[in-house]
Coordinates of C-alpha atoms and ligand atoms in Angstrom, one line a residue:
M1 CA 1.4 -185.9 -30.4
T2 CA 1.3 -182.5 -32.2
H3 CA 1.4 -179.6 -29.8
E4 CA -1.3 -177.1 -30.7
H5 CA -0.5 -173.6 -29.6
T6 CA -2.7 -170.7 -30.4
T7 CA -1.2 -167.8 -28.4
D8 CA 1.7 -166.1 -30.1
W9 CA 4.5 -165.5 -27.5
T10 CA 6.5 -163.1 -29.8
G11 CA 7.5 -160.1 -27.8
R12 CA 7.0 -161.7 -24.4
V13 CA 9.9 -161.8 -21.9
L14 CA 10.0 -165.2 -20.1
R15 CA 12.1 -166.1 -17.0
L16 CA 13.6 -169.5 -17.7
E17 CA 15.9 -172.2 -16.3
V18 CA 18.4 -173.1 -19.0
A19 CA 19.0 -176.8 -19.7
G20 CA 21.3 -178.5 -22.2
P21 CA 22.7 -177.2 -25.5
A22 CA 20.8 -177.9 -28.8
H23 CA 22.3 -178.8 -32.1
G24 CA 22.0 -175.3 -33.6
G25 CA 23.9 -173.7 -30.8
E26 CA 20.9 -172.4 -28.8
F27 CA 20.2 -173.8 -25.3
V28 CA 17.0 -175.4 -24.4
A29 CA 14.6 -174.2 -21.8
R30 CA 10.9 -175.1 -21.1
H31 CA 7.9 -172.9 -20.4
E32 CA 4.3 -174.0 -20.0
G33 CA 5.1 -177.3 -21.7
R34 CA 6.8 -175.7 -24.7
V35 CA 10.5 -175.7 -25.6
V36 CA 12.1 -172.3 -25.8
F37 CA 15.4 -172.3 -27.7
C38 CA 17.5 -169.5 -26.1
R39 CA 20.3 -167.8 -27.9
G40 CA 23.0 -166.6 -25.5
G41 CA 22.1 -168.8 -22.6
I42 CA 24.3 -171.4 -20.7
T43 CA 23.2 -174.6 -19.0
G44 CA 22.3 -174.0 -15.3
E45 CA 21.5 -170.3 -15.7
T46 CA 18.3 -168.5 -14.9
V47 CA 17.7 -165.9 -17.7
D48 CA 15.1 -163.5 -19.0
V49 CA 14.5 -164.4 -22.7
L50 CA 12.8 -162.2 -25.2
V51 CA 10.7 -164.4 -27.6
E52 CA 11.4 -163.3 -31.2
D53 CA 10.1 -166.1 -33.3
D54 CA 7.1 -168.1 -32.5
P55 CA 6.0 -170.5 -35.2
G56 CA 3.0 -171.6 -33.1
R57 CA 4.3 -175.2 -32.6
A58 CA 5.8 -177.0 -29.7
F59 CA 8.7 -174.6 -29.6
C60 CA 9.6 -171.0 -30.0
R61 CA 12.9 -169.0 -30.1
G62 CA 14.3 -166.1 -28.2
T63 CA 17.4 -164.2 -27.1
V64 CA 18.7 -163.8 -23.6
Q65 CA 18.1 -160.2 -22.4
S66 CA 19.5 -160.5 -18.9
V67 CA 21.1 -163.2 -16.8
I68 CA 19.7 -163.7 -13.3
D69 CA 21.8 -166.6 -12.1
V70 CA 25.1 -166.5 -13.9
S71 CA 26.9 -169.7 -15.0
P72 CA 30.6 -170.0 -13.8
H73 CA 31.3 -170.7 -17.5
R74 CA 30.1 -167.3 -18.7
V75 CA 32.8 -164.9 -19.9
E76 CA 32.8 -161.5 -21.5
T77 CA 31.9 -161.9 -25.2
A78 CA 35.2 -161.6 -27.0
C79 CA 33.7 -160.8 -30.4
P80 CA 32.5 -157.3 -31.1
A81 CA 30.6 -158.5 -34.2
A82 CA 28.7 -161.1 -32.3
A83 CA 27.9 -158.6 -29.5
A84 CA 26.4 -156.4 -32.2
G85 CA 24.2 -159.2 -33.5
A86 CA 26.4 -160.9 -36.2
G87 CA 25.9 -164.6 -36.7
C88 CA 29.5 -165.5 -36.3
C89 CA 30.6 -166.3 -32.7
D90 CA 27.4 -167.6 -31.1
W91 CA 29.3 -169.2 -28.2
S92 CA 31.9 -166.5 -27.5
H93 CA 30.2 -165.9 -24.1
I94 CA 31.2 -169.4 -23.0
E95 CA 34.6 -170.2 -21.6
P96 CA 36.4 -172.4 -24.2
A97 CA 36.9 -175.6 -22.1
A98 CA 33.2 -175.5 -21.1
A99 CA 32.2 -174.9 -24.8
R100 CA 34.1 -178.0 -25.8
G101 CA 32.1 -180.0 -23.2
F102 CA 28.8 -178.6 -24.5
A103 CA 29.9 -179.5 -28.1
G104 CA 30.7 -183.0 -26.8
R105 CA 27.1 -183.3 -25.4
I106 CA 25.7 -182.2 -28.8
L107 CA 27.8 -184.9 -30.6
A108 CA 26.6 -187.6 -28.1
E109 CA 22.9 -186.5 -28.3
Q110 CA 22.9 -186.4 -32.1
A111 CA 24.4 -189.8 -32.2
V112 CA 21.5 -191.2 -30.1
R113 CA 18.7 -189.2 -31.6
I114 CA 19.6 -189.1 -35.3
G115 CA 22.1 -192.0 -35.7
R116 CA 20.3 -194.4 -33.3
I117 CA 23.8 -195.2 -32.0
D118 CA 24.8 -195.7 -28.4
P119 CA 27.9 -193.5 -28.0
R120 CA 28.5 -195.1 -24.5
A121 CA 28.8 -191.6 -23.0
D122 CA 26.7 -188.5 -22.4
E123 CA 29.6 -186.4 -23.7
I124 CA 32.0 -187.2 -26.5
P125 CA 35.5 -186.0 -25.8
V126 CA 36.3 -182.8 -27.8
E127 CA 39.9 -181.7 -28.0
A128 CA 41.5 -178.5 -29.2
P129 CA 43.1 -179.1 -32.7
A130 CA 46.7 -180.1 -32.3
G131 CA 46.5 -178.7 -28.8
D132 CA 45.9 -175.2 -30.1
A133 CA 43.2 -173.9 -27.7
T134 CA 43.5 -170.2 -28.6
A135 CA 39.9 -168.9 -28.9
T136 CA 40.5 -166.0 -31.2
G137 CA 42.6 -165.3 -34.4
W138 CA 42.5 -169.0 -35.4
R139 CA 40.9 -168.6 -38.8
T140 CA 43.1 -168.5 -41.9
V141 CA 40.3 -167.8 -44.4
A142 CA 37.4 -165.4 -44.0
R143 CA 34.9 -163.5 -46.1
W144 CA 33.3 -160.1 -45.8
V145 CA 30.9 -158.0 -47.9
T146 CA 31.5 -154.3 -48.3
G147 CA 28.6 -152.0 -47.4
P148 CA 27.5 -148.8 -49.2
D149 CA 30.5 -146.9 -47.7
G150 CA 33.0 -149.6 -48.8
R151 CA 33.7 -150.9 -45.3
P152 CA 33.8 -154.7 -44.8
G153 CA 31.0 -156.2 -42.8
V154 CA 29.7 -159.6 -41.7
R155 CA 26.1 -160.8 -41.9
R156 CA 23.8 -160.2 -39.0
A157 CA 22.3 -163.5 -37.6
R158 CA 19.4 -164.7 -39.6
S159 CA 19.6 -161.7 -41.9
R160 CA 21.3 -160.3 -45.0
D161 CA 22.0 -157.1 -43.2
L162 CA 25.7 -156.2 -42.4
V163 CA 27.3 -155.7 -39.0
M164 CA 30.4 -153.5 -39.4
E165 CA 32.1 -154.4 -36.1
P166 CA 35.1 -156.9 -36.4
C167 CA 34.8 -160.6 -35.8
V168 CA 37.6 -162.1 -33.8
Q169 CA 37.9 -165.4 -35.6
P170 CA 40.3 -164.3 -38.4
D171 CA 44.0 -164.0 -37.8
P172 CA 44.7 -160.3 -37.0
R173 CA 47.0 -160.0 -40.1
I174 CA 44.0 -160.8 -42.3
L175 CA 41.8 -158.4 -40.4
D176 CA 44.4 -155.6 -40.7
A177 CA 44.8 -156.1 -44.5
V178 CA 41.1 -156.3 -45.1
T179 CA 40.4 -153.2 -43.0
V180 CA 42.7 -151.1 -45.2
A181 CA 41.7 -152.7 -48.5
D182 CA 39.8 -149.9 -50.3
V183 CA 37.7 -151.9 -52.8
G184 CA 34.5 -149.9 -52.9
P185 CA 30.9 -150.8 -52.1
G186 CA 29.1 -154.1 -53.0
R187 CA 32.2 -156.3 -53.1
E188 CA 32.8 -159.7 -51.7
L189 CA 36.1 -159.7 -49.9
L190 CA 38.2 -162.8 -49.3
G191 CA 41.1 -162.8 -46.8
L192 CA 43.6 -165.7 -46.5
L193 CA 46.7 -166.3 -44.6
G194 CA 49.1 -168.7 -46.2
D195 CA 51.4 -170.9 -44.1
D196 CA 54.4 -168.9 -45.5
G197 CA 53.0 -165.8 -43.8
T198 CA 51.6 -164.2 -47.0
V199 CA 48.3 -162.4 -46.6
H200 CA 46.1 -162.6 -49.7
V201 CA 43.1 -160.2 -50.0
A202 CA 40.9 -160.6 -53.1
H203 CA 37.6 -159.1 -54.1
R204 CA 34.9 -159.5 -56.7
P205 CA 31.3 -158.3 -57.1
A206 CA 29.1 -159.5 -54.2
V207 CA 26.3 -161.9 -55.2
R208 CA 23.1 -159.8 -55.2
D209 CA 20.5 -161.0 -52.8
E210 CA 17.9 -163.0 -54.7
P211 CA 14.2 -162.8 -53.8
R212 CA 12.8 -166.1 -52.6
G213 CA 10.8 -168.0 -55.2
Q214 CA 11.5 -168.0 -58.8
G215 CA 15.2 -167.9 -59.5
S216 CA 16.1 -168.8 -56.0
R217 CA 19.1 -170.9 -55.2
A218 CA 16.8 -173.9 -54.5
R219 CA 15.4 -173.8 -58.0
R220 CA 18.7 -173.6 -59.8
S221 CA 20.1 -176.9 -60.9
A222 CA 23.3 -178.2 -59.4
A223 CA 24.9 -177.8 -62.8
T224 CA 23.9 -174.2 -63.1
R225 CA 25.2 -173.5 -59.7
A226 CA 28.5 -175.2 -60.5
R227 CA 28.8 -173.1 -63.7
A228 CA 28.1 -169.9 -61.8
R229 CA 30.8 -170.9 -59.2
R230 CA 33.4 -171.6 -61.9
S231 CA 32.8 -168.3 -63.7
R232 CA 32.9 -166.4 -60.4
A233 CA 36.1 -168.2 -59.4
A234 CA 37.8 -166.4 -62.2
D235 CA 36.6 -163.0 -61.1
W236 CA 38.9 -162.4 -58.1
E237 CA 41.0 -159.3 -58.2
F238 CA 43.9 -159.3 -55.7
V239 CA 44.7 -156.3 -53.5
T240 CA 47.6 -158.1 -51.8
G241 CA 49.1 -161.6 -52.2
G242 CA 48.2 -163.6 -55.3
P243 CA 46.4 -166.7 -56.6
D244 CA 48.8 -169.3 -55.0
V245 CA 48.0 -169.8 -51.4
V246 CA 50.7 -171.9 -49.6
R247 CA 49.4 -174.5 -47.1
R248 CA 51.7 -176.8 -45.1
V249 CA 51.3 -179.9 -43.0
G250 CA 54.5 -181.2 -41.6
E251 CA 57.0 -181.4 -44.5
R252 CA 54.3 -181.2 -47.1
E253 CA 53.3 -178.2 -49.0
W254 CA 50.3 -177.4 -51.2
R255 CA 49.7 -174.3 -53.5
L256 CA 46.0 -173.7 -53.8
P257 CA 43.9 -171.2 -55.7
P258 CA 41.8 -169.0 -53.4
E259 CA 38.6 -170.9 -54.2
A260 CA 40.0 -174.3 -53.2
F261 CA 38.9 -175.7 -49.9
W262 CA 41.3 -175.8 -47.0
Q263 CA 40.5 -176.4 -43.3
A264 CA 39.8 -172.9 -41.9
H265 CA 41.4 -173.4 -38.4
R266 CA 45.2 -172.9 -38.6
S267 CA 45.8 -176.2 -36.7
A268 CA 42.9 -178.3 -38.1
A269 CA 44.6 -179.8 -41.2
T270 CA 47.5 -181.0 -39.0
H271 CA 45.2 -182.5 -36.4
Y272 CA 42.9 -184.3 -38.9
A273 CA 45.8 -185.6 -41.0
S274 CA 47.3 -187.1 -37.8
A275 CA 44.0 -188.7 -36.8
V276 CA 43.5 -190.2 -40.3
R277 CA 47.1 -191.4 -40.3
T278 CA 46.6 -193.3 -37.1
A279 CA 43.2 -194.7 -38.1
V280 CA 44.5 -196.0 -41.4
A281 CA 47.7 -197.4 -39.9
Q282 CA 45.6 -199.3 -37.3
A283 CA 42.9 -200.6 -39.7
P284 CA 42.4 -204.3 -39.0
G285 CA 43.8 -206.9 -41.5
L286 CA 45.3 -204.3 -43.8
P287 CA 47.3 -205.7 -46.8
D288 CA 50.7 -204.1 -47.6
E289 CA 49.3 -202.4 -50.6
P290 CA 45.7 -201.5 -49.6
V291 CA 43.2 -199.7 -51.8
V292 CA 42.1 -196.5 -50.1
W293 CA 39.5 -193.9 -51.2
D294 CA 39.8 -190.3 -50.1
L295 CA 36.3 -189.1 -50.8
Y296 CA 35.5 -185.4 -50.8
G297 CA 39.2 -185.3 -50.9
G298 CA 39.9 -181.6 -51.7
A299 CA 43.6 -181.1 -52.4
G300 CA 44.5 -184.5 -51.1
L301 CA 45.3 -183.7 -47.5
F302 CA 44.2 -187.1 -46.4
A303 CA 45.7 -188.9 -49.4
A304 CA 49.1 -187.6 -48.2
A305 CA 48.3 -188.8 -44.6
V306 CA 47.3 -192.2 -45.9
R307 CA 50.6 -192.6 -47.9
E308 CA 52.5 -191.6 -44.8
A309 CA 50.7 -194.3 -42.8
V310 CA 51.0 -197.0 -45.4
P311 CA 53.6 -196.1 -48.1
G312 CA 52.3 -198.9 -50.4
A313 CA 48.7 -197.7 -50.4
D314 CA 46.9 -197.1 -53.7
V315 CA 44.9 -194.0 -53.0
T316 CA 42.1 -192.5 -55.1
V317 CA 41.1 -188.9 -54.3
V318 CA 37.5 -188.2 -55.4
E319 CA 36.6 -184.5 -55.5
S320 CA 34.1 -182.4 -57.5
S321 CA 36.1 -179.1 -57.5
S322 CA 38.8 -178.9 -60.2
A323 CA 40.4 -176.0 -58.3
S324 CA 41.1 -178.3 -55.4
L325 CA 42.0 -181.4 -57.4
G326 CA 44.5 -179.4 -59.5
A327 CA 46.4 -178.6 -56.3
V328 CA 46.9 -182.3 -55.5
S329 CA 49.6 -182.3 -58.1
T330 CA 51.3 -179.3 -56.6
T331 CA 51.9 -181.2 -53.4
S332 CA 55.6 -181.5 -52.5
G333 CA 57.4 -182.8 -49.5
S334 CA 60.7 -183.4 -47.9
G335 CA 62.5 -184.8 -50.9
D336 CA 62.1 -188.5 -50.2
P337 CA 61.3 -189.8 -53.7
D338 CA 58.8 -192.3 -52.5
T339 CA 56.7 -190.2 -50.1
A340 CA 57.5 -186.7 -51.2
S341 CA 54.5 -186.2 -53.4
A342 CA 51.0 -187.1 -52.5
A343 CA 50.3 -187.0 -56.2
G344 CA 53.2 -189.4 -57.0
P345 CA 52.9 -193.1 -57.7
G346 CA 50.0 -194.5 -55.8
V347 CA 47.7 -191.5 -55.8
H348 CA 45.1 -191.0 -58.5
T349 CA 42.6 -188.2 -58.8
V350 CA 39.0 -188.5 -60.0
R351 CA 37.0 -185.3 -60.6
S352 CA 33.5 -186.4 -59.9
R353 CA 30.7 -186.1 -57.4
V354 CA 31.1 -188.9 -55.0
E355 CA 27.6 -190.1 -55.8
T356 CA 28.5 -190.5 -59.5
F357 CA 31.8 -192.1 -58.7
L358 CA 30.1 -194.7 -56.7
E359 CA 27.6 -195.4 -59.5
D360 CA 30.2 -195.4 -62.3
H361 CA 33.5 -196.5 -61.1
A362 CA 35.5 -199.3 -59.8
L363 CA 33.0 -201.5 -58.1
D364 CA 31.5 -203.8 -60.7
A365 CA 32.3 -207.4 -59.8
D366 CA 36.0 -206.6 -59.5
A367 CA 36.7 -207.3 -55.8
R368 CA 40.3 -206.4 -56.2
R369 CA 39.3 -202.8 -56.7
A370 CA 37.1 -202.6 -53.7
P371 CA 38.6 -200.2 -51.1
D372 CA 40.1 -201.6 -47.9
V373 CA 39.7 -198.3 -46.3
V374 CA 37.5 -195.3 -47.1
V375 CA 38.2 -191.8 -45.7
L376 CA 35.4 -189.3 -46.3
D377 CA 35.2 -185.6 -45.4
P378 CA 31.9 -184.3 -46.9
P379 CA 30.6 -180.8 -46.6
R380 CA 28.2 -179.8 -43.9
G381 CA 25.2 -181.8 -45.3
G382 CA 27.1 -185.0 -44.9
A383 CA 27.4 -187.8 -47.5
G384 CA 23.8 -189.0 -47.2
I385 CA 22.2 -192.4 -46.6
P386 CA 22.6 -193.8 -50.2
V387 CA 26.4 -193.0 -50.2
M388 CA 26.8 -194.5 -46.8
Q389 CA 24.9 -197.7 -47.6
R390 CA 27.0 -198.2 -50.8
L391 CA 30.2 -197.7 -48.7
A392 CA 28.9 -200.2 -46.1
E393 CA 28.6 -202.7 -49.0
V394 CA 31.9 -202.2 -50.7
A395 CA 34.5 -201.2 -48.1
R396 CA 36.4 -204.1 -46.6
S397 CA 38.0 -203.0 -43.4
R398 CA 37.6 -199.5 -42.0
I399 CA 35.7 -196.3 -42.7
V400 CA 36.9 -192.9 -41.3
H401 CA 34.3 -190.2 -41.4
V402 CA 35.3 -186.6 -40.8
G403 CA 32.2 -184.5 -40.4
C404 CA 31.7 -180.8 -39.6
D405 CA 28.0 -181.2 -38.6
A406 CA 27.0 -183.3 -35.6
A407 CA 23.5 -184.2 -37.1
S408 CA 24.7 -185.2 -40.6
L409 CA 27.6 -187.1 -39.1
A410 CA 25.3 -189.0 -36.8
R411 CA 23.0 -189.8 -39.7
D412 CA 25.9 -191.1 -41.9
V413 CA 27.5 -193.1 -39.1
G414 CA 24.1 -194.5 -38.1
A415 CA 23.7 -195.9 -41.6
L416 CA 26.9 -197.8 -41.2
V417 CA 26.0 -199.1 -37.8
A418 CA 22.6 -200.2 -39.1
A419 CA 24.4 -202.1 -41.8
G420 CA 26.4 -204.0 -39.2
W421 CA 29.5 -201.9 -38.9
T422 CA 31.0 -201.2 -35.4
L423 CA 31.7 -197.7 -34.2
T424 CA 35.3 -198.0 -32.9
D425 CA 35.9 -194.4 -32.0
L426 CA 34.1 -191.1 -32.0
R427 CA 35.7 -187.9 -31.0
G428 CA 35.3 -184.2 -31.5
V429 CA 37.7 -181.4 -32.5
A430 CA 37.0 -177.8 -31.4
A431 CA 37.9 -176.5 -34.9
F432 CA 35.6 -173.5 -34.7
P433 CA 36.3 -171.8 -31.3
G434 CA 33.7 -169.2 -30.2
T435 CA 31.0 -171.1 -32.1
H436 CA 28.8 -174.1 -31.4
H437 CA 30.3 -175.8 -34.5
V438 CA 32.4 -178.9 -33.9
E439 CA 34.1 -181.4 -36.2
G440 CA 33.6 -185.1 -35.4
I441 CA 35.9 -187.9 -36.4
A442 CA 34.3 -191.4 -36.4
V443 CA 36.1 -194.6 -37.1
L444 CA 34.1 -197.7 -38.0
D445 CA 35.1 -201.3 -38.6
A446 CA 33.5 -203.7 -41.0
P447 CA 31.4 -206.7 -39.8
V448 CA 33.9 -209.4 -38.7
A449 CA 32.5 -212.0 -41.2
R450 CA 33.6 -209.9 -44.2
Ligands
SAM1 C1 35.1 -180.4 -46.1 S1 35.9 -180.3 -47.6 C2 37.2 -181.6 -47.3 C3 38.4 -181.5 -48.2 C4 39.6 -182.3 -47.8 N1 39.3 -183.5 -47.2 C5 40.4 -181.5 -46.8 O1 40.4 -181.8 -45.6 O2 41.1 -180.5 -47.2 C6 34.8 -181.1 -48.6 C7 35.2 -181.2 -50.1 O3 34.2 -181.9 -50.8 C8 34.0 -181.3 -52.1 N2 32.6 -181.8 -52.5 C9 31.5 -181.2 -52.1 N3 30.4 -182.0 -52.5 C10 31.0 -183.0 -53.2 C11 30.5 -184.2 -53.9 N4 29.2 -184.4 -53.9 N5 31.3 -185.0 -54.4 C12 32.7 -184.8 -54.4 N6 33.2 -183.8 -53.8 C13 32.4 -182.9 -53.2 C14 34.2 -179.9 -51.9 O4 34.6 -179.3 -53.1 C15 35.3 -179.9 -50.8 O5 36.6 -179.8 -51.4

């Protein structure tokens, strides 16, 4: 039933009882039959909420102005930027262990609502990455834009305006270097901390805000956007550090250009690699030399983990970014000739969109090339139903999905479950402390009859 609502509540202050967390990080409350999404609330609180956005449907949105009954999980907001209205640390008012619980509820709820899966719990376990529960200073890569006075700022929530107060997510060494980098106004600033302790600060012209409509991002083709990204990647000027960013997991080392993807949380790569290693090692009925696909593989973090789990594995990394894929071959290790290099024997790279790879490559009627195990780690939008349906057809034993958005992960996993796959494990990783974002790792096994 469509909820007709004619009175605009914008500007009203409502006293509300806050219920559970919603997928976008707001908390849900109800008033006169409508849902009010509350920014800055916590389950169980009584709050006064200023309605700021009322689209006239069954819901509206607002921000908590004052808290009448305070949750025991409420803490002083750690992030000056968030306190000043930035869109960064939307959960920095929630004690970290409680925030992990709320994130687990979102994972479970999305599994049911979007994936049509029974996760067998109201709350999926969410753990700190590699036991690293520090709530601030965890980020090893961050971006700013400089304002008219050349100072670095972050974007205000739901706005292109800048907030000049510091966000607490980046490692303080990055913050210090960025604060003193004198790069002038209108620049995009990138700060990275390598695992060798080098701080890299680079800058280039900021992308000008485009008006909506003609010429907007939505209207530009994927190819045009990719060309623009490639040409901008060459634009970086370094204030400190240089174009080789060292990343390490265990004995392995990667040297990445600043544009190449790497997990932002200092402990996330180690945590996910360990989870992938375990999931691959325990895949049912695995041959000694299994075929494994590492889709959306970046610089081959998971390819390396797969080779550690099963040294005979034949791994194909599929990745659309040449900057990332180029770094697969820079991977080095402890010196063991068989396992030292993820790009050594047994690891192949394919520069392609996953969608194209699945259409073009390797599948035909040649069953020997079908993957025993697929590991996929798509960007926030997920892999999508067509990709998941194709994987459900071709993968033989196990699929490991690492997803940084609870809704798209649920949709992707739901497609596998609908195709007869069994969800063996679903857990969350608090890889974005102070925010509602959570990484989910799902392990699924093929139908037994395969
Ligand atoms: C979340 S990152 C994961 C990278 C890698 N697994 C890691 O953990 O370091 C997603 C990667 O997918 C790549 N990517 C995005 N869309 C893609 C597509 N349609 N096909 C192939 N790769 C894509 C991005 O360039 C990025 O490197």
